[in-house]
Amino acid sequence: MLLIARAAEHAYAIRRADLLEIRLVASGQSLNTDQHGRPCEQVELATLFAYSATPARQRRALIVPLRRRLVALLVDEIEAVEVATSPSPLPELLRTRLNPPWSVGALLLGDELIVQIDVRAIAMSYVANRASFATPSPATGEEVKR
Amino acid sequence: MLRHMGTYRTTAPDEPAIESTLSALLFQLGRELYAIPAEAVREIARYRSYTPVPGAPHTLPGIISQRGAILPVIELRPLLGLPEAPLSRAARLVVAHVGDVEMALIIETVIDLIEFPLAELTPPPPTLTGPRAALLRGVITREAQPVALIDLEALVAALGAEG
């Protein structure tokens, strides 16, 4: 199944199978750890793509499981879609020049051409290079309800 | 569909050498005139916003869907060392190909289809150096204005290499 995530007025297709879960998060809320004690880091997806994140009261957190931690990619909206065909690969001229190689395909949904992104690659890249990404300041103290 | 319009004259042994011409699509970027070989052009479409692709270089920033095919969009200005500029309603997407590679070039103003003798094509001026010079096949003069003929193969090779 594919999900369509929207962040800063851009839409991205994501494989549901790449996510542990999807959570609703209040603006400024911090996702500290999961039930197994794994730390959860959060970052606005729009920020990683060099867009300004859209301020909103609530964010949708796409929880990506890595080996020792979780990464929550925050987006504006998320919806599930049924698609008749799988996303197509990006044109080779573009695909071989991506840096970082986070975009893996594209699909046409109605009139909208949507890029498919690899959230695991994004999460791993964020963890490896987090010092170079701007992150939101979470509110202090509030426990995440499980 | 634009087709190559090279013309050739057969000659008798005592007549001057064969003259050949090149058909090219003439367009404008800012105040400068450029051209690409007409045989490389598949279609000219009205400009519409492309879908940005995360991680794409700024010369190859996104994709469009055109007649069922997903094409990469090329920004010529940064490749040619020109500053950014807003697009007007005259902007077009020129779908072109280099071998099997198809792409959509963002063009500010398409002017005309021109034909000129290849003998009039002169090398780029020696004062033109750097990456931009490598993208030009030569220069012709049209109505007292220089027109730079872009080498599309060199352009494709330069994509993503400019950093």
PDB file of N, CA and C in Angstrom, chain A residues 78-121:
ATOM      1  N   ILE A  78      -1.579  12.969   5.788  1.00  0.00           N
ATOM      2  CA  ILE A  78      -1.244  11.654   5.252  1.00  0.00           C
ATOM      3  C   ILE A  78      -2.535  10.987   4.802  1.00  0.00           C
ATOM      4  N   GLU A  79      -2.483  10.307   3.663  1.00  0.00           N
ATOM      5  CA  GLU A  79      -3.651   9.568   3.215  1.00  0.00           C
ATOM      6  C   GLU A  79      -3.184   8.293   2.526  1.00  0.00           C
ATOM      7  N   ALA A  80      -4.036   7.278   2.620  1.00  0.00           N
ATOM      8  CA  ALA A  80      -3.739   6.013   1.958  1.00  0.00           C
ATOM      9  C   ALA A  80      -4.392   6.030   0.590  1.00  0.00           C
ATOM     10  N   VAL A  81      -3.697   5.470  -0.402  1.00  0.00           N
ATOM     11  CA  VAL A  81      -4.258   5.427  -1.742  1.00  0.00           C
ATOM     12  C   VAL A  81      -4.107   4.035  -2.335  1.00  0.00           C
ATOM     13  N   GLU A  82      -5.094   3.686  -3.144  1.00  0.00           N
ATOM     14  CA  GLU A  82      -4.992   2.468  -3.929  1.00  0.00           C
ATOM     15  C   GLU A  82      -4.551   2.886  -5.326  1.00  0.00           C
ATOM     16  N   VAL A  83      -3.478   2.313  -5.801  1.00  0.00           N
ATOM     17  CA  VAL A  83      -3.018   2.659  -7.138  1.00  0.00           C
ATOM     18  C   VAL A  83      -3.018   1.418  -8.015  1.00  0.00           C
ATOM     19  N   ALA A  84      -3.416   1.637  -9.255  1.00  0.00           N
ATOM     20  CA  ALA A  84      -3.512   0.501 -10.170  1.00  0.00           C
ATOM     21  C   ALA A  84      -2.132   0.014 -10.600  1.00  0.00           C
ATOM     22  N   THR A  85      -1.192   0.931 -10.700  1.00  0.00           N
ATOM     23  CA  THR A  85       0.147   0.547 -11.147  1.00  0.00           C
ATOM     24  C   THR A  85       1.183   1.040 -10.148  1.00  0.00           C
ATOM     25  N   SER A  86       2.290   0.358 -10.121  1.00  0.00           N
ATOM     26  CA  SER A  86       3.385   0.761  -9.227  1.00  0.00           C
ATOM     27  C   SER A  86       4.017   2.044  -9.739  1.00  0.00           C
ATOM     28  N   PRO A  87       4.652   2.789  -8.847  1.00  0.00           N
ATOM     29  CA  PRO A  87       5.374   3.982  -9.314  1.00  0.00           C
ATOM     30  C   PRO A  87       6.433   3.604 -10.351  1.00  0.00           C
ATOM     31  N   SER A  88       6.663   4.530 -11.265  1.00  0.00           N
ATOM     32  CA  SER A  88       7.685   4.302 -12.297  1.00  0.00           C
ATOM     33  C   SER A  88       9.025   4.802 -11.793  1.00  0.00           C
ATOM     34  N   PRO A  89      10.102   4.215 -12.283  1.00  0.00           N
ATOM     35  CA  PRO A  89      11.424   4.749 -11.917  1.00  0.00           C
ATOM     36  C   PRO A  89      11.565   6.171 -12.449  1.00  0.00           C
ATOM     37  N   LEU A  90      12.379   6.954 -11.778  1.00  0.00           N
ATOM     38  CA  LEU A  90      12.670   8.287 -12.282  1.00  0.00           C
ATOM     39  C   LEU A  90      13.501   8.167 -13.566  1.00  0.00           C
ATOM     40  N   PRO A  91      13.429   9.165 -14.458  1.00  0.00           N
ATOM     41  CA  PRO A  91      14.274   9.125 -15.658  1.00  0.00           C
ATOM     42  C   PRO A  91      15.741   8.967 -15.270  1.00  0.00           C
ATOM     43  N   GLU A  92      16.448   8.159 -16.011  1.00  0.00           N
ATOM     44  CA  GLU A  92      17.832   7.867 -15.655  1.00  0.00           C
ATOM     45  C   GLU A  92      18.682   9.125 -15.611  1.00  0.00           C
ATOM     46  N   LEU A  93      18.397  10.061 -16.505  1.00  0.00           N
ATOM     47  CA  LEU A  93      19.169  11.299 -16.542  1.00  0.00           C
ATOM     48  C   LEU A  93      19.135  11.990 -15.180  1.00  0.00           C
ATOM     49  N   LEU A  94      17.991  11.894 -14.505  1.00  0.00           N
ATOM     50  CA  LEU A  94      17.842  12.511 -13.200  1.00  0.00           C
ATOM     51  C   LEU A  94      18.286  11.569 -12.091  1.00  0.00           C
ATOM     52  N   ARG A  95      17.878  10.305 -12.191  1.00  0.00           N
ATOM     53  CA  ARG A  95      18.125   9.343 -11.118  1.00  0.00           C
ATOM     54  C   ARG A  95      19.611   9.214 -10.789  1.00  0.00           C
ATOM     55  N   THR A  96      20.446   9.253 -11.816  1.00  0.00           N
ATOM     56  CA  THR A  96      21.881   9.072 -11.597  1.00  0.00           C
ATOM     57  C   THR A  96      22.556  10.334 -11.075  1.00  0.00           C
ATOM     58  N   ARG A  97      21.802  11.409 -10.936  1.00  0.00           N
ATOM     59  CA  ARG A  97      22.393  12.661 -10.476  1.00  0.00           C
ATOM     60  C   ARG A  97      21.797  13.147  -9.157  1.00  0.00           C
ATOM     61  N   LEU A  98      21.031  12.299  -8.498  1.00  0.00           N
ATOM     62  CA  LEU A  98      20.424  12.690  -7.239  1.00  0.00           C
ATOM     63  C   LEU A  98      21.446  12.623  -6.113  1.00  0.00           C
ATOM     64  N   ASN A  99      21.451  13.655  -5.294  1.00  0.00           N
ATOM     65  CA  ASN A  99      22.325  13.655  -4.134  1.00  0.00           C
ATOM     66  C   ASN A  99      21.685  14.513  -3.044  1.00  0.00           C
ATOM     67  N   PRO A 100      21.141  13.878  -1.994  1.00  0.00           N
ATOM     68  CA  PRO A 100      21.150  12.443  -1.723  1.00  0.00           C
ATOM     69  C   PRO A 100      20.092  11.695  -2.529  1.00  0.00           C
ATOM     70  N   PRO A 101      20.261  10.404  -2.686  1.00  0.00           N
ATOM     71  CA  PRO A 101      19.344   9.604  -3.523  1.00  0.00           C
ATOM     72  C   PRO A 101      18.101   9.185  -2.758  1.00  0.00           C
ATOM     73  N   TRP A 102      17.323  10.139  -2.284  1.00  0.00           N
ATOM     74  CA  TRP A 102      16.137   9.851  -1.495  1.00  0.00           C
ATOM     75  C   TRP A 102      14.901   9.589  -2.355  1.00  0.00           C
ATOM     76  N   SER A 103      14.908  10.049  -3.576  1.00  0.00           N
ATOM     77  CA  SER A 103      13.752   9.919  -4.467  1.00  0.00           C
ATOM     78  C   SER A 103      13.947   8.690  -5.328  1.00  0.00           C
ATOM     79  N   VAL A 104      12.926   7.835  -5.350  1.00  0.00           N
ATOM     80  CA  VAL A 104      13.113   6.534  -6.011  1.00  0.00           C
ATOM     81  C   VAL A 104      12.132   6.275  -7.140  1.00  0.00           C
ATOM     82  N   GLY A 105      11.152   7.138  -7.325  1.00  0.00           N
ATOM     83  CA  GLY A 105      10.204   6.903  -8.397  1.00  0.00           C
ATOM     84  C   GLY A 105       9.181   8.019  -8.478  1.00  0.00           C
ATOM     85  N   ALA A 106       8.209   7.811  -9.350  1.00  0.00           N
ATOM     86  CA  ALA A 106       7.146   8.808  -9.492  1.00  0.00           C
ATOM     87  C   ALA A 106       5.892   8.117  -9.990  1.00  0.00           C
ATOM     88  N   LEU A 107       4.745   8.680  -9.583  1.00  0.00           N
ATOM     89  CA  LEU A 107       3.492   8.151 -10.102  1.00  0.00           C
ATOM     90  C   LEU A 107       2.540   9.291 -10.358  1.00  0.00           C
ATOM     91  N   LEU A 108       1.643   9.049 -11.305  1.00  0.00           N
ATOM     92  CA  LEU A 108       0.633  10.036 -11.659  1.00  0.00           C
ATOM     93  C   LEU A 108      -0.656   9.667 -10.951  1.00  0.00           C
ATOM     94  N   LEU A 109      -1.107  10.543 -10.074  1.00  0.00           N
ATOM     95  CA  LEU A 109      -2.348  10.313  -9.335  1.00  0.00           C
ATOM     96  C   LEU A 109      -3.338  11.381  -9.791  1.00  0.00           C
ATOM     97  N   GLY A 110      -4.260  10.987 -10.651  1.00  0.00           N
ATOM     98  CA  GLY A 110      -5.118  11.989 -11.274  1.00  0.00           C
ATOM     99  C   GLY A 110      -4.255  12.877 -12.143  1.00  0.00           C
ATOM    100  N   ASP A 111      -4.270  14.160 -11.863  1.00  0.00           N
ATOM    101  CA  ASP A 111      -3.434  15.103 -12.610  1.00  0.00           C
ATOM    102  C   ASP A 111      -2.136  15.429 -11.887  1.00  0.00           C
ATOM    103  N   GLU A 112      -1.938  14.821 -10.744  1.00  0.00           N
ATOM    104  CA  GLU A 112      -0.799  15.195  -9.900  1.00  0.00           C
ATOM    105  C   GLU A 112       0.337  14.190 -10.061  1.00  0.00           C
ATOM    106  N   LEU A 113       1.516  14.690 -10.429  1.00  0.00           N
ATOM    107  CA  LEU A 113       2.701  13.841 -10.530  1.00  0.00           C
ATOM    108  C   LEU A 113       3.401  13.873  -9.181  1.00  0.00           C
ATOM    109  N   ILE A 114       3.553  12.709  -8.568  1.00  0.00           N
ATOM    110  CA  ILE A 114       4.037  12.637  -7.192  1.00  0.00           C
ATOM    111  C   ILE A 114       5.330  11.833  -7.138  1.00  0.00           C
ATOM    112  N   VAL A 115       6.293  12.356  -6.431  1.00  0.00           N
ATOM    113  CA  VAL A 115       7.580  11.678  -6.276  1.00  0.00           C
ATOM    114  C   VAL A 115       7.487  10.668  -5.137  1.00  0.00           C
ATOM    115  N   GLN A 116       7.988   9.470  -5.357  1.00  0.00           N
ATOM    116  CA  GLN A 116       8.076   8.479  -4.291  1.00  0.00           C
ATOM    117  C   GLN A 116       9.429   8.634  -3.596  1.00  0.00           C
ATOM    118  N   ILE A 117       9.391   8.687  -2.279  1.00  0.00           N
ATOM    119  CA  ILE A 117      10.620   8.847  -1.511  1.00  0.00           C
ATOM    120  C   ILE A 117      10.886   7.611  -0.660  1.00  0.00           C
ATOM    121  N   ASP A 118      12.135   7.391  -0.346  1.00  0.00           N
ATOM    122  CA  ASP A 118      12.571   6.256   0.465  1.00  0.00           C
ATOM    123  C   ASP A 118      12.768   6.759   1.890  1.00  0.00           C
ATOM    124  N   VAL A 119      11.782   6.526   2.749  1.00  0.00           N
ATOM    125  CA  VAL A 119      11.839   7.109   4.098  1.00  0.00           C
ATOM    126  C   VAL A 119      12.927   6.467   4.950  1.00  0.00           C
ATOM    127  N   ARG A 120      13.247   5.215   4.682  1.00  0.00           N
ATOM    128  CA  ARG A 120      14.341   4.587   5.445  1.00  0.00           C
ATOM    129  C   ARG A 120      15.667   5.265   5.120  1.00  0.00           C
ATOM    130  N   ALA A 121      15.888   5.510   3.842  1.00  0.00           N
ATOM    131  CA  ALA A 121      17.127   6.191   3.450  1.00  0.00           C
ATOM    132  C   ALA A 121      17.172   7.590   4.048  1.00  0.00           C
TER     133      ALA A 121
END
